[in-house]
Short mmCIF file of C-alpha atoms and ligand atoms in Angstrom, two decimals:
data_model
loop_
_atom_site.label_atom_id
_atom_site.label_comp_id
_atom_site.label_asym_id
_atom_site.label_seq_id
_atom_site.Cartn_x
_atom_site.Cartn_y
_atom_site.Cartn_z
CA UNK A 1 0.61 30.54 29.28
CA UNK A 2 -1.76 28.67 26.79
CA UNK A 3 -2.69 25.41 27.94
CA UNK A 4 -4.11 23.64 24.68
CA UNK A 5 -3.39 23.50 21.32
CA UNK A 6 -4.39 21.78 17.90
CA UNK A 7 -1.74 21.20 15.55
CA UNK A 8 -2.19 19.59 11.43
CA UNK A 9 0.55 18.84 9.18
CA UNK A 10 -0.14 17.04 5.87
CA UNK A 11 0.87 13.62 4.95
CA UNK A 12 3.04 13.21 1.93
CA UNK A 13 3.52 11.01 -1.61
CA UNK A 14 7.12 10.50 -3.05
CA UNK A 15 7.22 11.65 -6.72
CA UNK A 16 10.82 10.65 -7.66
CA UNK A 17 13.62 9.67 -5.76
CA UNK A 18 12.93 7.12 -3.54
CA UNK A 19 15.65 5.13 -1.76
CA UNK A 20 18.86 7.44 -3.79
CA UNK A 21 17.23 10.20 -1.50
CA UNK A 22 18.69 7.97 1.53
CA UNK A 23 21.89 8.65 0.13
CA UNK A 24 22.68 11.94 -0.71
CA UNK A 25 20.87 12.12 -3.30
CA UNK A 26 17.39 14.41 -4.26
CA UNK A 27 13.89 13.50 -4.56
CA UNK A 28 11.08 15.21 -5.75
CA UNK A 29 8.03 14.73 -2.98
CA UNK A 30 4.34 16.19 -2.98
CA UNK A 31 2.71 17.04 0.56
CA UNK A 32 -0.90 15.36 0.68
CA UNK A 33 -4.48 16.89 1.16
CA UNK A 34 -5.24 14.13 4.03
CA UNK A 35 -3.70 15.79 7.21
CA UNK A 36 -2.70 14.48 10.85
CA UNK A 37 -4.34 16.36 13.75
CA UNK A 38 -2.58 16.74 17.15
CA UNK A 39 -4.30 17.97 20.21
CA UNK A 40 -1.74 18.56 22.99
CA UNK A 41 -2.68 20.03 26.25
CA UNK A 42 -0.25 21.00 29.80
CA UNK A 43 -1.80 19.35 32.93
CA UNK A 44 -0.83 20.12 36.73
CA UNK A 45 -0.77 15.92 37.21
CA UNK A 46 2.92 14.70 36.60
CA UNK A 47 1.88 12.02 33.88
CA UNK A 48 2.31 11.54 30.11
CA UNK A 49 -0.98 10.75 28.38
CA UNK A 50 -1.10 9.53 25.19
CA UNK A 51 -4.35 8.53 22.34
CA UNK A 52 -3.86 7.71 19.42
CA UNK A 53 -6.75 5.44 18.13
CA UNK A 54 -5.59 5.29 14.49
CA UNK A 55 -2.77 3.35 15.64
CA UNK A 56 -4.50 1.63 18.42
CA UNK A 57 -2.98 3.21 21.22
CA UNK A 58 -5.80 3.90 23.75
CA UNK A 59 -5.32 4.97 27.50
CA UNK A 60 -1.55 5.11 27.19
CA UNK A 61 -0.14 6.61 30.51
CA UNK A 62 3.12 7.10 32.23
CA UNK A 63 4.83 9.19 34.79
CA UNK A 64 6.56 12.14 32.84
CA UNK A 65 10.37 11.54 34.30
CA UNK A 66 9.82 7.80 32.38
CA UNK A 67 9.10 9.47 28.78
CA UNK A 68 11.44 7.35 26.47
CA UNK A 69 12.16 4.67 28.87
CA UNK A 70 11.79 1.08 29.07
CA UNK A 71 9.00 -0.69 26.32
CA UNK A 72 7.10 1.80 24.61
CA UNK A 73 4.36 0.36 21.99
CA UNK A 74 4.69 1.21 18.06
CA UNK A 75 2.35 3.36 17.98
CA UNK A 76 3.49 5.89 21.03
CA UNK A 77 6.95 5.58 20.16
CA UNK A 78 6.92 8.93 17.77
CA UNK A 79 4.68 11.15 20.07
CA UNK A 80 6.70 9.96 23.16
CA UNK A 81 10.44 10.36 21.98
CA UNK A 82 9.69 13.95 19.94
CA UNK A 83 7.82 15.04 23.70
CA UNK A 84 11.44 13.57 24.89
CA UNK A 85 13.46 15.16 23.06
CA UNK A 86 11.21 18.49 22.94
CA UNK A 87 11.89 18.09 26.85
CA UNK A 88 15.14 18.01 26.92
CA UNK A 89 16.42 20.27 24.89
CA UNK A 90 14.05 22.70 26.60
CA UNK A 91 14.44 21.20 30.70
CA UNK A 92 10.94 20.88 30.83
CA UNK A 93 8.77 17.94 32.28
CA UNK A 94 5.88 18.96 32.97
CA UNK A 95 2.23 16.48 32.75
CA UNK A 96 0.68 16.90 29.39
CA UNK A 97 -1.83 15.09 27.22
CA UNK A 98 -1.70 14.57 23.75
CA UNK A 99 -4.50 13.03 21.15
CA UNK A 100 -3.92 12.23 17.71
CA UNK A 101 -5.82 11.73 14.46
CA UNK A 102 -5.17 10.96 10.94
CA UNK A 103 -7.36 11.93 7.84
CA UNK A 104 -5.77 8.75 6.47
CA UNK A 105 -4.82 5.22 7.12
CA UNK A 106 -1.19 4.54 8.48
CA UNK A 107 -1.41 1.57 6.21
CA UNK A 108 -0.62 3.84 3.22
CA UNK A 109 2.62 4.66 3.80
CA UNK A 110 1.08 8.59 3.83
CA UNK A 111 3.78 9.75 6.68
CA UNK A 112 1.75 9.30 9.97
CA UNK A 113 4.50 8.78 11.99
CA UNK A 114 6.07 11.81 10.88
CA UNK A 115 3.97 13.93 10.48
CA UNK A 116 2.47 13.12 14.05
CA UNK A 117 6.13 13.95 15.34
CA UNK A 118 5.74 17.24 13.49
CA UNK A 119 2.82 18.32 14.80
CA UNK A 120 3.98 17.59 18.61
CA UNK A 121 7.05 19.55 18.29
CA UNK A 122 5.51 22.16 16.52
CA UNK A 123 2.28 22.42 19.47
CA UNK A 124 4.96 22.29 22.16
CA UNK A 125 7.11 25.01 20.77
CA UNK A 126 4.07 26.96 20.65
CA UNK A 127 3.09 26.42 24.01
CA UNK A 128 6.01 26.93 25.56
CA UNK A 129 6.79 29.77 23.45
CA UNK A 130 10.02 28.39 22.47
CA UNK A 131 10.94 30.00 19.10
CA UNK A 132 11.17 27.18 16.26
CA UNK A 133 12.24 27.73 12.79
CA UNK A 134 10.62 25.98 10.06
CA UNK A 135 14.17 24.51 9.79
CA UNK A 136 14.37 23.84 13.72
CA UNK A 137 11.52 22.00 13.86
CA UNK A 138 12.59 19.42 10.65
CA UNK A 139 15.78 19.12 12.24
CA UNK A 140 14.58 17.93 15.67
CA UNK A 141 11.62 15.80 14.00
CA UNK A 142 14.39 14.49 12.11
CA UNK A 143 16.42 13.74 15.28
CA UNK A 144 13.13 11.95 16.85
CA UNK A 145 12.79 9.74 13.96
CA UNK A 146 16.65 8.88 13.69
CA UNK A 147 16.57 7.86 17.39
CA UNK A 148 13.81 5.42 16.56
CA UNK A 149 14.58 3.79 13.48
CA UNK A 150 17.78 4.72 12.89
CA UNK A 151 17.78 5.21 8.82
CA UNK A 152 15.63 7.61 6.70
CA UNK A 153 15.96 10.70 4.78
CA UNK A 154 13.25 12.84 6.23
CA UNK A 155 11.62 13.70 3.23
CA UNK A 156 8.73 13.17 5.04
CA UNK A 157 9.01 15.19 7.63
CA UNK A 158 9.91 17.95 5.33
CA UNK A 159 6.63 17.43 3.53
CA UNK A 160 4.97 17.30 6.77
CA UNK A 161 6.53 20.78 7.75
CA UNK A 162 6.94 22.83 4.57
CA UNK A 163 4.02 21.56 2.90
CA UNK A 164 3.82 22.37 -1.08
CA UNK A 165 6.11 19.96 -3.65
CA UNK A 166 9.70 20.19 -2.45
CA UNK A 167 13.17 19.58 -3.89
CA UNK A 168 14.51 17.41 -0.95
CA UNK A 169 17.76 16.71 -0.22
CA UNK A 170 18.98 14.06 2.30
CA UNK A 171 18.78 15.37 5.64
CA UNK A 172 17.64 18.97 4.76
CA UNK A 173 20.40 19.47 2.91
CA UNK A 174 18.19 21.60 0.24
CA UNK A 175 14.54 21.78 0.81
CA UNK A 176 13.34 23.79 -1.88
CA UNK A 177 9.00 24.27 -2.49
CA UNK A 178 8.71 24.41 -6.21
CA UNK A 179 6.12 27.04 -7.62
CA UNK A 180 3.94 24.48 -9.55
CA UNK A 181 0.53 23.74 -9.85
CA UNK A 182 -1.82 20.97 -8.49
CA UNK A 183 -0.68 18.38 -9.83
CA UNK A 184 -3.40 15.33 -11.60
CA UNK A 185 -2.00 12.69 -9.16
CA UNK A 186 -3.48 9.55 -9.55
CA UNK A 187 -3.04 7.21 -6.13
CA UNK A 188 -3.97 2.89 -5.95
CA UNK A 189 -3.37 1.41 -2.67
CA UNK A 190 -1.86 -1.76 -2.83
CA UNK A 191 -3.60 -3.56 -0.15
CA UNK A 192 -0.28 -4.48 0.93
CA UNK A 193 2.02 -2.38 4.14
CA UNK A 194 5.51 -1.92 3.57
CA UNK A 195 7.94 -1.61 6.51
CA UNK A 196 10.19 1.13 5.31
CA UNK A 197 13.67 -0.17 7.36
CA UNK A 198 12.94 -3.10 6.09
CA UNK A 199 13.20 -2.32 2.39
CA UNK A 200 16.52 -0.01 2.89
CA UNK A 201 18.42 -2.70 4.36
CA UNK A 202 16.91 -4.85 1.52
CA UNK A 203 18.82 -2.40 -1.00
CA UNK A 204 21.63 -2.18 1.29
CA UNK A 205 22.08 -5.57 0.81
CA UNK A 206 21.57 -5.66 -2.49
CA UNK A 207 24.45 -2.73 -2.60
CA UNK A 208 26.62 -5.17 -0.39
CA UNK A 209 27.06 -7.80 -3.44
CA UNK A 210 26.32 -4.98 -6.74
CA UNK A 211 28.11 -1.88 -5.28
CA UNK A 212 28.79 -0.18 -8.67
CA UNK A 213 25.63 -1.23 -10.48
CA UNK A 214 23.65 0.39 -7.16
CA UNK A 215 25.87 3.33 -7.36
CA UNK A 216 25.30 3.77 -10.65
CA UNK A 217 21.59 3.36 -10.08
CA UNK A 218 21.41 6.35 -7.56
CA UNK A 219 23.58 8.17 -9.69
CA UNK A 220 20.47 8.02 -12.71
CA UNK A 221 18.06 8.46 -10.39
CA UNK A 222 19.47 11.42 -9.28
CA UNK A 223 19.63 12.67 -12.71
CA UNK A 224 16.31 11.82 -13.25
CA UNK A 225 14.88 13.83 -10.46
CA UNK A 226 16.45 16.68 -12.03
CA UNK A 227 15.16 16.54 -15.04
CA UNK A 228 11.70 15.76 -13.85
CA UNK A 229 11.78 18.85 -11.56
CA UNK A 230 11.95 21.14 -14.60
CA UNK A 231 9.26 19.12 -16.63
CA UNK A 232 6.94 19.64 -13.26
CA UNK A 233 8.29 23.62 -13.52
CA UNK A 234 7.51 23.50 -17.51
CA UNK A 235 4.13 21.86 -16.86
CA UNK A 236 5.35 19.16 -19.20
CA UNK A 237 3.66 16.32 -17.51
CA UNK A 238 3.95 14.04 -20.61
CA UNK A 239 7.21 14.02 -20.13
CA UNK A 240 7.69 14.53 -16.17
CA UNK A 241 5.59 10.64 -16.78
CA UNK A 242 8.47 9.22 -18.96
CA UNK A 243 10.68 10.16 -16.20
CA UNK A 244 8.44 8.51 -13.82
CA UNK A 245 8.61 5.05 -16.01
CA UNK A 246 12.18 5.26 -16.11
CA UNK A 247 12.63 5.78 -12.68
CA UNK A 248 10.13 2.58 -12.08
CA UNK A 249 13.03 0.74 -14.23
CA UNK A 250 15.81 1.48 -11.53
CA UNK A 251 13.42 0.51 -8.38
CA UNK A 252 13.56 -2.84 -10.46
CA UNK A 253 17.10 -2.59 -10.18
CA UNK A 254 17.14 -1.80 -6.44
CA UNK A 255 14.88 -4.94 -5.51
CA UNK A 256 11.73 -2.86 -4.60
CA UNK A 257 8.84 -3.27 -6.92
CA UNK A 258 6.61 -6.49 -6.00
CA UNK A 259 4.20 -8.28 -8.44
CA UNK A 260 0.91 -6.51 -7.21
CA UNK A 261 2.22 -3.12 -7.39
CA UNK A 262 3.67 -4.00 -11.23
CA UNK A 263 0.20 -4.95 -12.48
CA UNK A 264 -0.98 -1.92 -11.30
CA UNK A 265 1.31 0.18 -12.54
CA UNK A 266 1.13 -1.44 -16.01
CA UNK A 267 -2.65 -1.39 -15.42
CA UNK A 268 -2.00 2.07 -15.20
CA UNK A 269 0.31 2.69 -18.10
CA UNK A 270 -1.91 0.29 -20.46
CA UNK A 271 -5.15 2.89 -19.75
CA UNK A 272 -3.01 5.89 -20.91
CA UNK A 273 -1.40 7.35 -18.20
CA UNK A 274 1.48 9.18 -19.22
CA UNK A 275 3.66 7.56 -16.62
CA UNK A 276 3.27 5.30 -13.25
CA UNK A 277 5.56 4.09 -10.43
CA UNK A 278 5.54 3.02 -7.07
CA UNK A 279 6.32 5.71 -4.12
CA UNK A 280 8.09 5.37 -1.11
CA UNK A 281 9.72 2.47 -0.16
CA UNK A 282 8.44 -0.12 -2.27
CA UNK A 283 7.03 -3.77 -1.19
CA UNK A 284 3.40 -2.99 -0.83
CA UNK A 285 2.24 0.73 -0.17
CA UNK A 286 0.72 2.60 -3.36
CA UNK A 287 1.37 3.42 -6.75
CA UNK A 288 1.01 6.52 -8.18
CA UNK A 289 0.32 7.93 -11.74
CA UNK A 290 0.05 10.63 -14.09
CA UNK A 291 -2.40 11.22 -16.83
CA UNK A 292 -4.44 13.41 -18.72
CA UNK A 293 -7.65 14.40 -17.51
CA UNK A 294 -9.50 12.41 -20.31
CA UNK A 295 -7.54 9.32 -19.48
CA UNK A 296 -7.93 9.35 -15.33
CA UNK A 297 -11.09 7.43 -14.80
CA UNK A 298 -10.19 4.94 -17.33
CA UNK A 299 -6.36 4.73 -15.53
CA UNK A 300 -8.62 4.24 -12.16
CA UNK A 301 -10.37 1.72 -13.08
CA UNK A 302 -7.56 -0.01 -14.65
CA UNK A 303 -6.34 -0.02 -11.02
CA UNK A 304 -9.10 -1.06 -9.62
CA UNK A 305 -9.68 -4.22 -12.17
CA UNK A 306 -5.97 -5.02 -11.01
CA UNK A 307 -6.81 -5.26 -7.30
CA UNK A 308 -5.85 -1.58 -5.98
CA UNK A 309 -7.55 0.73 -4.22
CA UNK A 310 -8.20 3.72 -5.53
CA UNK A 311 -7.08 6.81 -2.95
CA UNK A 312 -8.43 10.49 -3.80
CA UNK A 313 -5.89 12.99 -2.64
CA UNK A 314 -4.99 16.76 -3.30
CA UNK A 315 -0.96 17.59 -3.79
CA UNK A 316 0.49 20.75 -3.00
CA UNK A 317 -0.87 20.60 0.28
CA UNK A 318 -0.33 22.98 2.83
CA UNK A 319 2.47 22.34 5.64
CA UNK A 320 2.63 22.94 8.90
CA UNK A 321 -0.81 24.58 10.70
CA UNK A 322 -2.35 25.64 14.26
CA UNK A 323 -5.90 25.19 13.96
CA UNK A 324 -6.61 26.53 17.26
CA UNK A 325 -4.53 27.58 20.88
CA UNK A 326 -6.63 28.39 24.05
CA UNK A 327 -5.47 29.84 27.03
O1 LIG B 1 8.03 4.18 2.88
P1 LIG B 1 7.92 5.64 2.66
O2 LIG B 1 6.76 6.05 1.85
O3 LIG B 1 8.04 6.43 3.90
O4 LIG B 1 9.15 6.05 1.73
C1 LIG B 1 10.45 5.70 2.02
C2 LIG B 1 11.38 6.37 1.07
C3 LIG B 1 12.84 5.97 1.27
O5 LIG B 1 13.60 6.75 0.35
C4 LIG B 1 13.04 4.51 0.93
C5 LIG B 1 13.30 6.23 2.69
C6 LIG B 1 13.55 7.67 3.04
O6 LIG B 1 13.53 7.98 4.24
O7 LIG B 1 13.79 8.50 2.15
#
């Protein structure tokens, strides 16, 4: 049996969508260039081991038959309940070590946490030679990060396993890679981290007192994403940006958008991009824009003049990887 195993899985950027998608409704998301490395190894001791410095878990240890149980620390909690629930499914419990590493900040919103979850369920499938479907493996990564926060569409963790610019539906209803090119992404960090639960029940409150205006909303949104998805077929990006605006309009609707990310967004718009909105949950995270190649440095440093950070990244990334298994 192998013993050791690196895993990577990309991170991911919302294109269109956002919050609808957490209720049955498509988005349009792009899997990153900056990936998340998992190293998991099998040891004879009976312990869980976990490092995972990005989110400053260091010398994290436990007895294997307490995996899941009692307080487990923010940053272990996605590693540790996807090795549970890996486990279980399987009846295995044997001592293992695991490492992880991000390419990125968590304080993007890039998709650590799932993508980390990815990666572990992928390496232990692999190790134990358990056979995993693309499919399976969303579907149990989607499981892991239900258990822990309880809300969430896993459009993340289909990014994170498929790779590519997907289609997405709620849950995995569709998950469809589009057959596009690269696209000219432009990414500003807002300085600011946005707690994802936090921001749905922010809209489901907001859906509490306005339930037929937020209705309505998802219902455009939705429309929206389908009409973008065959401006990003058509290579129409002019136009796949006007979507992008008017999907910007209806996050005002749902409560999301805060002052910081607005100025860069206009900052954006203002420097000729042909279209800029937030992505992902709102309240902080990044921005992200389209433009034309003799616009993007100006549209960058409009960003940048505004207070964001400017973040390189690639789209279209590649999903799901082993980088390397040894025996
Ligand atoms: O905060 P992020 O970047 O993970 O994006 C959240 C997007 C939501 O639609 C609000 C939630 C979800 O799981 O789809």
């Amino acid at each position: 049996m192998s013993k050791k195993i690196r895993i990577s899985a990309p991170g991911k950027l919302m294109l269109l969508g956002e919050h609808a998608v957490v209720y049955n409704r498509p988005c349009l998301v792009t899997a990153v260039g900056q990936r998340m490395v998992v190293a998991i190894e099998i040891k004879d001791s009976h312990t869980f081991e976990l490092e995972a410095p990005d989110v400053k878990v260091s010398g994290y240890t436990k007895v294997i038959s307490d995996v899941g149980k009692g307080e487990i620390p923010k940053g272990a909690k996605f590693a540790e309940i996807a090795v549970k629930n890996f486990f279980e499914k399987n009846k295995i419990r044997d001592g293992l070590k695991i490492t992880t590493r991000s390419e990125f900040s968590s304080q993007f919103g890039f998709g650590s946490s799932s993508a980390s979850t990815v990666c572990v369920i992928k390496g232990l499938s692999e190790l134990y030679k358990v056979n995993m479907s693309n499919k399976d493996i969303f579907d149990l990564a989607y499981k892991t990060v239900l258990d822990i926060q309880g809300k969430g569409s896993g459009f993340d963790i289909a990014a994170a396993v498929y790779g590519g610019t997907l289609h997405f539906v709620t849950g995995g209803k569709k998950i469809e890679k589009l057959s596009i090119n690269k696209l000219p992404l432009i990414v500003g960090y807002s300085g600011l981290k946005a707690d994802t639960v936090t921001l749905i029940n922010k809209v489901a409150e907001k859906s509490k007192k306005y339930p037929e205006v937020i209705e309505n909303s998802y219902n455009q949104i939705k429309k929206l994403v389908e009409i973008a998805k065959t401006y990003l077929i058509k290579e129409d990006l002019q136009s796949f940006g006007e979507v992008m605006n008017m999907n910007q309009g209806f996050l005002e609707v749902l409560g999301v958008n805060i002052n910081k990310l607005s100025s860069m967004i206009y900052a954006a718009r203002d420097a000729g991009a042909y279209g800029a909105k937030l992505s992902g949950a709102g309240g902080g995270d990044c921005m992200i824009a389209i433009a034309p190649e003799d616009k993007k440095q100006a549209v960058i440093d409009g960003i940048i003049q505004v207070g964001g950070q400017y973040v390189q990244v690639e789209t279209n990334a590649e999903g799901l990887k082993v980088e390397s298994l040894k025996k």
